[in-house]
Amino acid sequence: MKIMITGGAGFIGSSLIRNFLSSTDHSVVNLDKLTYAGNLDSLANVEQTGRYFFENVDICDAFRVEQALKTHTPDILIHLAAESHVDRSIEGPEEFIKTNIFGTFNLIEQSRKYHNSLTSAKKKAFRFHHISTDEVYGDLVGENDFFVEDSPYAPSSPYSASKASSDHLVRAWGRTYSLPVIITNCSNNYGPYQFPEKLIPHVILSALRGKRLPIYGNGLQVRDWLFVDDHAKALIKVVAEGAIGETYNIGGHNEKSNIEVVEMICELLEELAPDKPHGISNYRELIEFVKDRPGHDARYAIDASKIHRDLGRIPEETFETGLLKTI
Ligand code: NAD
């Protein structure tokens, strides 16, 4: 098959492309605008496969999206392109509204026209797979509560509100136009090639440079961490076996508070990088609590039993092994 992936130069998209090319015979077309978060170096070796194509396209540009669909005639489209950093969405929400809402509208509308133009066999096989986040559900109160696929939407930040909007658009295009859509909502990813504004790479790089490790509020916000290649493998499974119109939650069953995560990184660095920057006797001494993020969600945790039951997908990496690979 030919898989078109938007946002393939980003953190999760590049993992998905590497995994597709190494574990299947499919070819991949990467549609990416190359914002600050896109980095083609994450895909340095994939061109050798002869099955990788790149198009520098903004998903908000209807003409370029239409052209790319006509030129490459994909069998499946997986949509990851987004503005993805909550702090940036608080400082400047406009790009999030443009790319995550208008860009998704544009992409799905062009995909609808493209789908209508296909022959019946290709039409039947086509899927529009939208990648979303557990942040659309807001935060959890009870310790034993988990997000399930039909948890009500209650986004807190401009980022999660824009992703919630995009989910609604995708579901509406499925219902109204019978476009074959699938949505997956995933928990926090971590792993190699993540842009260093996000918690884990930021902490690793700052610690190695002897810089302060800022933690929002009391550091007790809980996230369910999933190794990025486990997410990519789950998405490949969904492409092969997921059912049209379904939503699947993808999670790591790996809840950790932010302070726990930072302390684990510091501990691992003591072993992996014992030669510390000048004046530092212990990485933990770099930890510093700073003013909390406005609207900060307290806890996210995913109940991933549906994808485990229907598609048999269980994360392979533990947090310890995944964190070691990341560092
Ligand atoms: P990222 O910020 O690392 O990468 C985003 C990619 O999209 C970049 O390559 C960027 O250049 C591209 N892009 C941005 N705007 C574009 C536009 N207008 N047109 C074309 N390309 C554009 O993001 P990520 O962490 O890899 O996340 C990918 C997707 O997964 C996003 O939709 C995000 O909401 C979702 N998600 C992320 C996480 C996570 O923990 N990172 C968790 C769940 C869901």
Short mmCIF file of C-alpha atoms and ligand atoms in Angstrom, two decimals:
data_model
loop_
_atom_site.label_atom_id
_atom_site.label_comp_id
_atom_site.label_asym_id
_atom_site.label_seq_id
_atom_site.Cartn_x
_atom_site.Cartn_y
_atom_site.Cartn_z
CA MET A 1 0.00 0.00 0.00
CA LYS A 2 0.92 3.63 -0.27
CA ILE A 3 0.44 5.42 3.05
CA MET A 4 0.26 9.21 3.18
CA ILE A 5 1.34 10.59 6.56
CA THR A 6 0.92 14.25 7.53
CA GLY A 7 3.38 15.61 10.09
CA GLY A 8 5.89 12.86 9.32
CA ALA A 9 8.89 15.06 10.17
CA GLY A 10 7.66 15.41 13.76
CA PHE A 11 8.33 13.26 16.80
CA ILE A 12 5.59 10.61 16.42
CA GLY A 13 5.27 10.90 12.63
CA SER A 14 8.97 10.14 12.10
CA SER A 15 8.76 7.10 14.40
CA LEU A 16 5.71 5.92 12.44
CA ILE A 17 7.55 6.32 9.12
CA ARG A 18 10.65 4.50 10.40
CA ASN A 19 8.46 1.68 11.73
CA PHE A 20 6.35 1.40 8.55
CA LEU A 21 9.42 1.20 6.33
CA SER A 22 11.26 -1.31 8.54
CA SER A 23 8.35 -3.64 9.33
CA THR A 24 6.17 -3.57 6.17
CA ASP A 25 6.56 -3.35 2.37
CA HIS A 26 4.37 -0.24 2.17
CA SER A 27 5.64 3.00 0.70
CA VAL A 28 5.19 6.27 2.57
CA VAL A 29 4.52 9.84 1.44
CA ASN A 30 5.33 12.41 4.10
CA LEU A 31 3.35 15.68 3.87
CA ASP A 32 4.92 18.21 6.21
CA LYS A 33 5.19 21.99 6.39
CA LEU A 34 8.46 21.72 8.37
CA THR A 35 7.59 24.09 11.20
CA TYR A 36 10.08 24.52 14.08
CA ALA A 37 8.96 21.03 15.25
CA GLY A 38 9.65 19.25 11.98
CA ASN A 39 13.12 17.81 11.45
CA LEU A 40 14.04 15.74 8.41
CA ASP A 41 17.20 14.52 10.18
CA SER A 42 14.90 12.18 12.14
CA LEU A 43 14.35 10.43 8.81
CA ALA A 44 17.98 10.41 7.66
CA ASN A 45 18.11 6.73 6.67
CA VAL A 46 14.68 6.17 5.18
CA GLU A 47 15.44 7.41 1.67
CA GLN A 48 17.67 4.37 1.09
CA THR A 49 14.55 2.18 1.12
CA GLY A 50 13.35 3.71 -2.19
CA ARG A 51 9.84 3.66 -0.68
CA TYR A 52 9.86 7.11 0.91
CA PHE A 53 8.64 10.39 -0.66
CA PHE A 54 8.55 13.87 0.85
CA GLU A 55 6.21 16.77 0.01
CA ASN A 56 6.76 20.12 1.72
CA VAL A 57 3.08 21.02 2.10
CA ASP A 58 1.04 23.05 4.56
CA ILE A 59 -2.20 21.16 5.29
CA CYS A 60 -4.02 24.53 5.29
CA ASP A 61 -3.23 24.92 1.56
CA ALA A 62 -6.16 23.25 -0.24
CA PHE A 63 -4.55 23.36 -3.69
CA ARG A 64 -1.27 21.75 -2.56
CA VAL A 65 -3.11 19.07 -0.56
CA GLU A 66 -5.33 18.27 -3.56
CA GLN A 67 -2.27 18.08 -5.84
CA ALA A 68 -0.44 15.76 -3.43
CA LEU A 69 -3.44 13.41 -3.22
CA LYS A 70 -3.78 13.33 -7.04
CA THR A 71 -0.06 12.78 -7.57
CA HIS A 72 0.49 10.05 -5.00
CA THR A 73 -2.97 8.38 -4.92
CA PRO A 74 -2.57 7.00 -1.36
CA ASP A 75 -4.47 3.94 -0.11
CA ILE A 76 -4.53 5.24 3.47
CA LEU A 77 -4.05 8.69 4.99
CA ILE A 78 -2.78 9.06 8.56
CA HIS A 79 -3.09 12.58 9.92
CA LEU A 80 -0.56 13.65 12.57
CA ALA A 81 0.33 17.20 11.48
CA ALA A 82 -0.49 19.56 14.32
CA GLU A 83 0.77 22.24 16.61
CA SER A 84 1.39 20.10 19.68
CA HIS A 85 2.87 22.04 22.60
CA VAL A 86 0.42 23.13 25.33
CA ASP A 87 2.61 26.02 26.60
CA ARG A 88 2.87 27.49 23.09
CA SER A 89 -0.92 27.20 22.72
CA ILE A 90 -1.36 29.30 25.87
CA GLU A 91 1.11 31.95 24.66
CA GLY A 92 -0.28 32.08 21.10
CA PRO A 93 -3.34 30.01 20.27
CA GLU A 94 -3.82 31.23 16.67
CA GLU A 95 -1.51 28.74 14.95
CA PHE A 96 -3.29 25.94 16.84
CA ILE A 97 -6.66 27.05 15.53
CA LYS A 98 -5.26 27.35 11.99
CA THR A 99 -3.42 24.05 11.73
CA ASN A 100 -5.34 21.80 14.10
CA ILE A 101 -8.86 22.94 13.20
CA PHE A 102 -8.76 24.62 9.79
CA GLY A 103 -5.92 22.38 8.56
CA THR A 104 -7.83 19.25 9.58
CA PHE A 105 -10.98 20.58 7.90
CA ASN A 106 -9.02 21.27 4.73
CA LEU A 107 -7.35 17.87 4.73
CA ILE A 108 -10.53 15.93 5.38
CA GLU A 109 -12.48 17.92 2.78
CA GLN A 110 -9.80 17.27 0.13
CA SER A 111 -9.74 13.62 1.23
CA ARG A 112 -13.52 13.40 0.78
CA LYS A 113 -13.23 14.69 -2.80
CA TYR A 114 -10.31 12.35 -3.45
CA HIS A 115 -12.24 9.39 -1.96
CA ASN A 116 -15.22 10.12 -4.22
CA SER A 117 -12.95 10.01 -7.26
CA LEU A 118 -11.57 6.53 -6.53
CA THR A 119 -12.47 3.26 -8.22
CA SER A 120 -14.71 1.05 -6.09
CA ALA A 121 -11.98 -1.34 -4.82
CA LYS A 122 -9.66 1.50 -3.84
CA LYS A 123 -12.58 3.45 -2.38
CA LYS A 124 -13.52 0.51 -0.16
CA ALA A 125 -9.97 0.12 1.15
CA PHE A 126 -9.35 3.84 1.84
CA ARG A 127 -9.11 5.04 5.47
CA PHE A 128 -8.69 8.51 6.96
CA HIS A 129 -6.96 7.82 10.27
CA HIS A 130 -6.86 10.81 12.61
CA ILE A 131 -4.30 10.89 15.43
CA SER A 132 -5.49 12.62 18.55
CA THR A 133 -4.75 12.90 22.23
CA ASP A 134 -6.22 11.87 25.58
CA GLU A 135 -6.09 15.58 26.51
CA VAL A 136 -9.45 16.06 24.74
CA TYR A 137 -11.09 14.37 27.75
CA GLY A 138 -9.82 16.99 30.23
CA ASP A 139 -8.46 15.66 33.51
CA LEU A 140 -9.43 12.87 35.90
CA VAL A 141 -10.49 13.40 39.49
CA GLY A 142 -10.80 9.96 41.12
CA GLU A 143 -7.63 7.88 41.51
CA ASN A 144 -9.34 4.88 39.94
CA ASP A 145 -10.87 6.74 37.01
CA PHE A 146 -9.63 6.16 33.45
CA PHE A 147 -10.47 7.66 30.06
CA VAL A 148 -12.49 5.32 27.87
CA GLU A 149 -13.45 5.82 24.24
CA ASP A 150 -16.80 7.41 25.11
CA SER A 151 -15.59 9.62 27.96
CA PRO A 152 -17.11 13.10 27.53
CA TYR A 153 -14.95 15.73 25.88
CA ALA A 154 -13.80 18.48 28.31
CA PRO A 155 -10.61 20.03 26.95
CA SER A 156 -8.77 22.54 29.17
CA SER A 157 -6.11 24.21 27.02
CA PRO A 158 -6.21 25.89 23.59
CA TYR A 159 -4.19 22.88 22.34
CA SER A 160 -6.61 20.24 23.63
CA ALA A 161 -9.64 22.31 22.56
CA SER A 162 -8.26 22.52 19.02
CA LYS A 163 -7.62 18.76 18.97
CA ALA A 164 -11.15 18.13 20.32
CA SER A 165 -12.50 20.28 17.47
CA SER A 166 -10.56 18.29 14.93
CA ASP A 167 -11.92 15.00 16.35
CA HIS A 168 -15.47 16.32 16.01
CA LEU A 169 -14.85 17.33 12.39
CA VAL A 170 -13.45 13.90 11.54
CA ARG A 171 -16.42 12.10 13.17
CA ALA A 172 -18.87 14.40 11.35
CA TRP A 173 -17.23 13.70 7.97
CA GLY A 174 -17.54 9.99 8.74
CA ARG A 175 -21.21 10.27 9.65
CA THR A 176 -22.37 12.82 7.07
CA TYR A 177 -20.28 11.87 4.04
CA SER A 178 -19.55 8.20 4.88
CA LEU A 179 -15.84 8.91 4.68
CA PRO A 180 -14.15 5.83 6.24
CA VAL A 181 -12.58 7.42 9.33
CA ILE A 182 -10.80 6.00 12.37
CA ILE A 183 -9.65 8.04 15.37
CA THR A 184 -7.01 7.09 17.94
CA ASN A 185 -6.50 9.06 21.15
CA CYS A 186 -3.14 8.47 22.74
CA SER A 187 -1.53 9.32 26.07
CA ASN A 188 1.80 11.19 26.48
CA ASN A 189 4.54 9.84 24.25
CA TYR A 190 8.26 9.87 24.99
CA GLY A 191 11.31 8.59 23.13
CA PRO A 192 14.09 9.61 20.74
CA TYR A 193 13.81 12.60 18.36
CA GLN A 194 11.30 14.58 20.45
CA PHE A 195 11.68 18.36 20.21
CA PRO A 196 13.46 19.45 23.42
CA GLU A 197 10.71 21.82 24.58
CA LYS A 198 8.80 18.78 25.95
CA LEU A 199 9.37 17.58 29.52
CA ILE A 200 11.57 14.49 29.08
CA PRO A 201 14.08 15.70 26.44
CA HIS A 202 14.16 19.12 28.10
CA VAL A 203 15.10 17.61 31.45
CA ILE A 204 17.74 15.27 29.98
CA LEU A 205 19.48 18.02 28.00
CA SER A 206 19.27 20.62 30.78
CA ALA A 207 20.68 18.19 33.37
CA LEU A 208 23.62 17.30 31.11
CA ARG A 209 24.37 21.02 30.74
CA GLY A 210 24.05 21.67 34.49
CA LYS A 211 20.97 23.88 33.99
CA ARG A 212 17.97 24.11 36.34
CA LEU A 213 15.21 21.48 35.90
CA PRO A 214 11.96 23.46 36.18
CA ILE A 215 8.88 21.56 37.40
CA TYR A 216 5.43 23.15 37.26
CA GLY A 217 3.58 23.63 40.59
CA ASN A 218 4.06 20.74 43.01
CA GLY A 219 5.10 18.29 40.26
CA LEU A 220 2.29 15.90 41.20
CA GLN A 221 0.50 16.06 37.82
CA VAL A 222 0.15 12.50 36.57
CA ARG A 223 0.60 11.42 32.94
CA ASP A 224 0.36 7.97 31.36
CA TRP A 225 3.64 7.61 29.43
CA LEU A 226 3.94 5.51 26.28
CA PHE A 227 7.18 4.83 24.38
CA VAL A 228 6.81 6.39 20.91
CA ASP A 229 7.66 3.20 18.96
CA ASP A 230 4.91 1.38 20.89
CA HIS A 231 2.50 4.07 19.70
CA ALA A 232 3.75 3.68 16.12
CA LYS A 233 3.34 -0.11 16.26
CA ALA A 234 -0.20 0.29 17.59
CA LEU A 235 -1.02 2.69 14.71
CA ILE A 236 0.31 0.18 12.15
CA LYS A 237 -1.96 -2.45 13.72
CA VAL A 238 -4.95 -0.07 13.54
CA VAL A 239 -4.25 0.59 9.84
CA ALA A 240 -4.29 -3.16 9.17
CA GLU A 241 -7.15 -4.22 11.41
CA GLY A 242 -9.01 -1.21 12.81
CA ALA A 243 -12.73 -0.93 12.08
CA ILE A 244 -14.24 2.04 10.20
CA GLY A 245 -15.91 4.60 12.47
CA GLU A 246 -14.18 3.30 15.59
CA THR A 247 -12.18 5.20 18.16
CA TYR A 248 -9.32 3.46 19.97
CA ASN A 249 -7.57 4.78 23.06
CA ILE A 250 -3.85 3.98 23.16
CA GLY A 251 -2.00 4.15 26.47
CA GLY A 252 0.98 2.80 28.32
CA HIS A 253 -0.62 1.69 31.61
CA ASN A 254 2.27 3.61 33.02
CA GLU A 255 1.16 6.47 35.23
CA LYS A 256 3.89 8.65 36.69
CA SER A 257 3.85 12.07 38.28
CA ASN A 258 6.09 14.69 36.68
CA ILE A 259 8.36 14.75 39.73
CA GLU A 260 8.74 10.95 39.59
CA VAL A 261 9.73 11.19 35.92
CA VAL A 262 12.33 13.89 36.58
CA GLU A 263 13.77 11.98 39.55
CA MET A 264 14.04 8.80 37.45
CA ILE A 265 15.93 10.68 34.74
CA CYS A 266 18.29 12.11 37.37
CA GLU A 267 18.93 8.63 38.79
CA LEU A 268 19.65 7.14 35.36
CA LEU A 269 21.97 10.04 34.53
CA GLU A 270 23.98 9.36 37.70
CA GLU A 271 24.87 5.98 36.14
CA LEU A 272 25.05 6.97 32.47
CA ALA A 273 26.75 10.35 32.80
CA PRO A 274 28.65 10.31 36.11
CA ASP A 275 31.00 13.12 34.96
CA LYS A 276 28.69 15.96 35.90
CA PRO A 277 28.96 19.60 34.81
CA HIS A 278 31.17 21.79 37.00
CA GLY A 279 29.79 22.50 40.49
CA ILE A 280 27.12 19.78 40.46
CA SER A 281 27.42 16.89 42.90
CA ASN A 282 24.02 15.36 42.23
CA TYR A 283 21.63 15.85 39.25
CA ARG A 284 18.66 16.04 41.64
CA GLU A 285 19.94 19.29 43.11
CA LEU A 286 19.06 20.96 39.77
CA ILE A 287 15.31 20.40 40.35
CA GLU A 288 13.42 23.65 40.83
CA PHE A 289 9.65 24.11 41.37
CA VAL A 290 8.21 26.98 39.29
CA LYS A 291 4.80 28.67 39.00
CA ASP A 292 2.19 26.22 37.69
CA ARG A 293 0.91 26.30 34.09
CA PRO A 294 -2.56 27.99 33.91
CA GLY A 295 -5.37 25.42 33.57
CA HIS A 296 -2.90 22.58 34.21
CA ASP A 297 -4.69 19.20 34.14
CA ALA A 298 -4.02 17.09 37.24
CA ARG A 299 -4.17 13.56 35.90
CA TYR A 300 -4.58 11.72 32.60
CA ALA A 301 -4.80 7.94 32.42
CA ILE A 302 -6.05 5.77 29.59
CA ASP A 303 -8.05 2.58 29.74
CA ALA A 304 -6.58 0.87 26.66
CA SER A 305 -8.50 -2.39 27.06
CA LYS A 306 -10.49 -1.93 23.82
CA ILE A 307 -7.41 -1.88 21.56
CA HIS A 308 -5.87 -4.74 23.57
CA ARG A 309 -9.06 -6.79 23.22
CA ASP A 310 -9.88 -5.99 19.57
CA LEU A 311 -6.40 -5.74 18.06
CA GLY A 312 -4.19 -7.47 20.64
CA ARG A 313 -1.87 -4.52 21.08
CA ILE A 314 0.18 -4.38 24.30
CA PRO A 315 3.12 -1.96 24.81
CA GLU A 316 6.48 -3.75 24.58
CA GLU A 317 8.67 -1.23 26.37
CA THR A 318 8.69 -0.66 30.14
CA PHE A 319 9.24 2.90 31.33
CA GLU A 320 12.74 2.00 32.53
CA THR A 321 13.85 0.45 29.21
CA GLY A 322 12.16 3.20 27.19
CA LEU A 323 13.75 5.94 29.25
CA LEU A 324 17.19 4.33 28.88
CA LYS A 325 16.79 4.27 25.07
CA THR A 326 15.63 7.89 25.13
CA ILE A 327 18.57 9.12 27.21
P1 NAD B 1 5.37 17.41 16.73
O1 NAD B 1 5.08 18.80 17.17
O2 NAD B 1 6.64 16.77 17.12
O3 NAD B 1 5.29 17.33 15.12
C1 NAD B 1 4.28 17.96 14.37
C2 NAD B 1 4.66 17.88 12.90
O4 NAD B 1 3.60 18.49 12.15
C3 NAD B 1 5.94 18.64 12.55
O5 NAD B 1 6.74 17.87 11.68
C4 NAD B 1 5.43 19.90 11.85
O6 NAD B 1 6.35 20.41 10.89
C5 NAD B 1 4.16 19.39 11.20
N1 NAD B 1 3.18 20.46 10.95
C6 NAD B 1 2.76 21.42 11.83
N2 NAD B 1 1.88 22.23 11.22
C7 NAD B 1 1.73 21.79 9.95
C8 NAD B 1 0.94 22.19 8.84
N3 NAD B 1 0.14 23.27 8.91
N4 NAD B 1 1.02 21.47 7.69
C9 NAD B 1 1.83 20.39 7.60
N5 NAD B 1 2.61 19.98 8.61
C10 NAD B 1 2.56 20.65 9.77
O7 NAD B 1 4.10 16.57 17.19
P2 NAD B 1 4.04 15.07 17.74
O8 NAD B 1 4.37 15.07 19.18
O9 NAD B 1 4.79 14.18 16.81
O10 NAD B 1 2.47 14.79 17.62
C11 NAD B 1 1.93 14.27 16.40
C12 NAD B 1 0.43 14.13 16.55
O11 NAD B 1 0.12 13.26 17.64
C13 NAD B 1 -0.29 15.46 16.85
O12 NAD B 1 -1.50 15.47 16.14
C14 NAD B 1 -0.54 15.40 18.36
O13 NAD B 1 -1.69 16.13 18.70
C15 NAD B 1 -0.75 13.91 18.56
N6 NAD B 1 -0.39 13.41 19.90
C16 NAD B 1 0.84 13.68 20.45
C17 NAD B 1 1.16 13.14 21.70
C18 NAD B 1 2.53 13.38 22.32
O14 NAD B 1 2.75 12.98 23.48
N7 NAD B 1 3.48 13.97 21.63
C19 NAD B 1 0.24 12.36 22.39
C20 NAD B 1 -1.00 12.09 21.79
C21 NAD B 1 -1.31 12.61 20.54
#
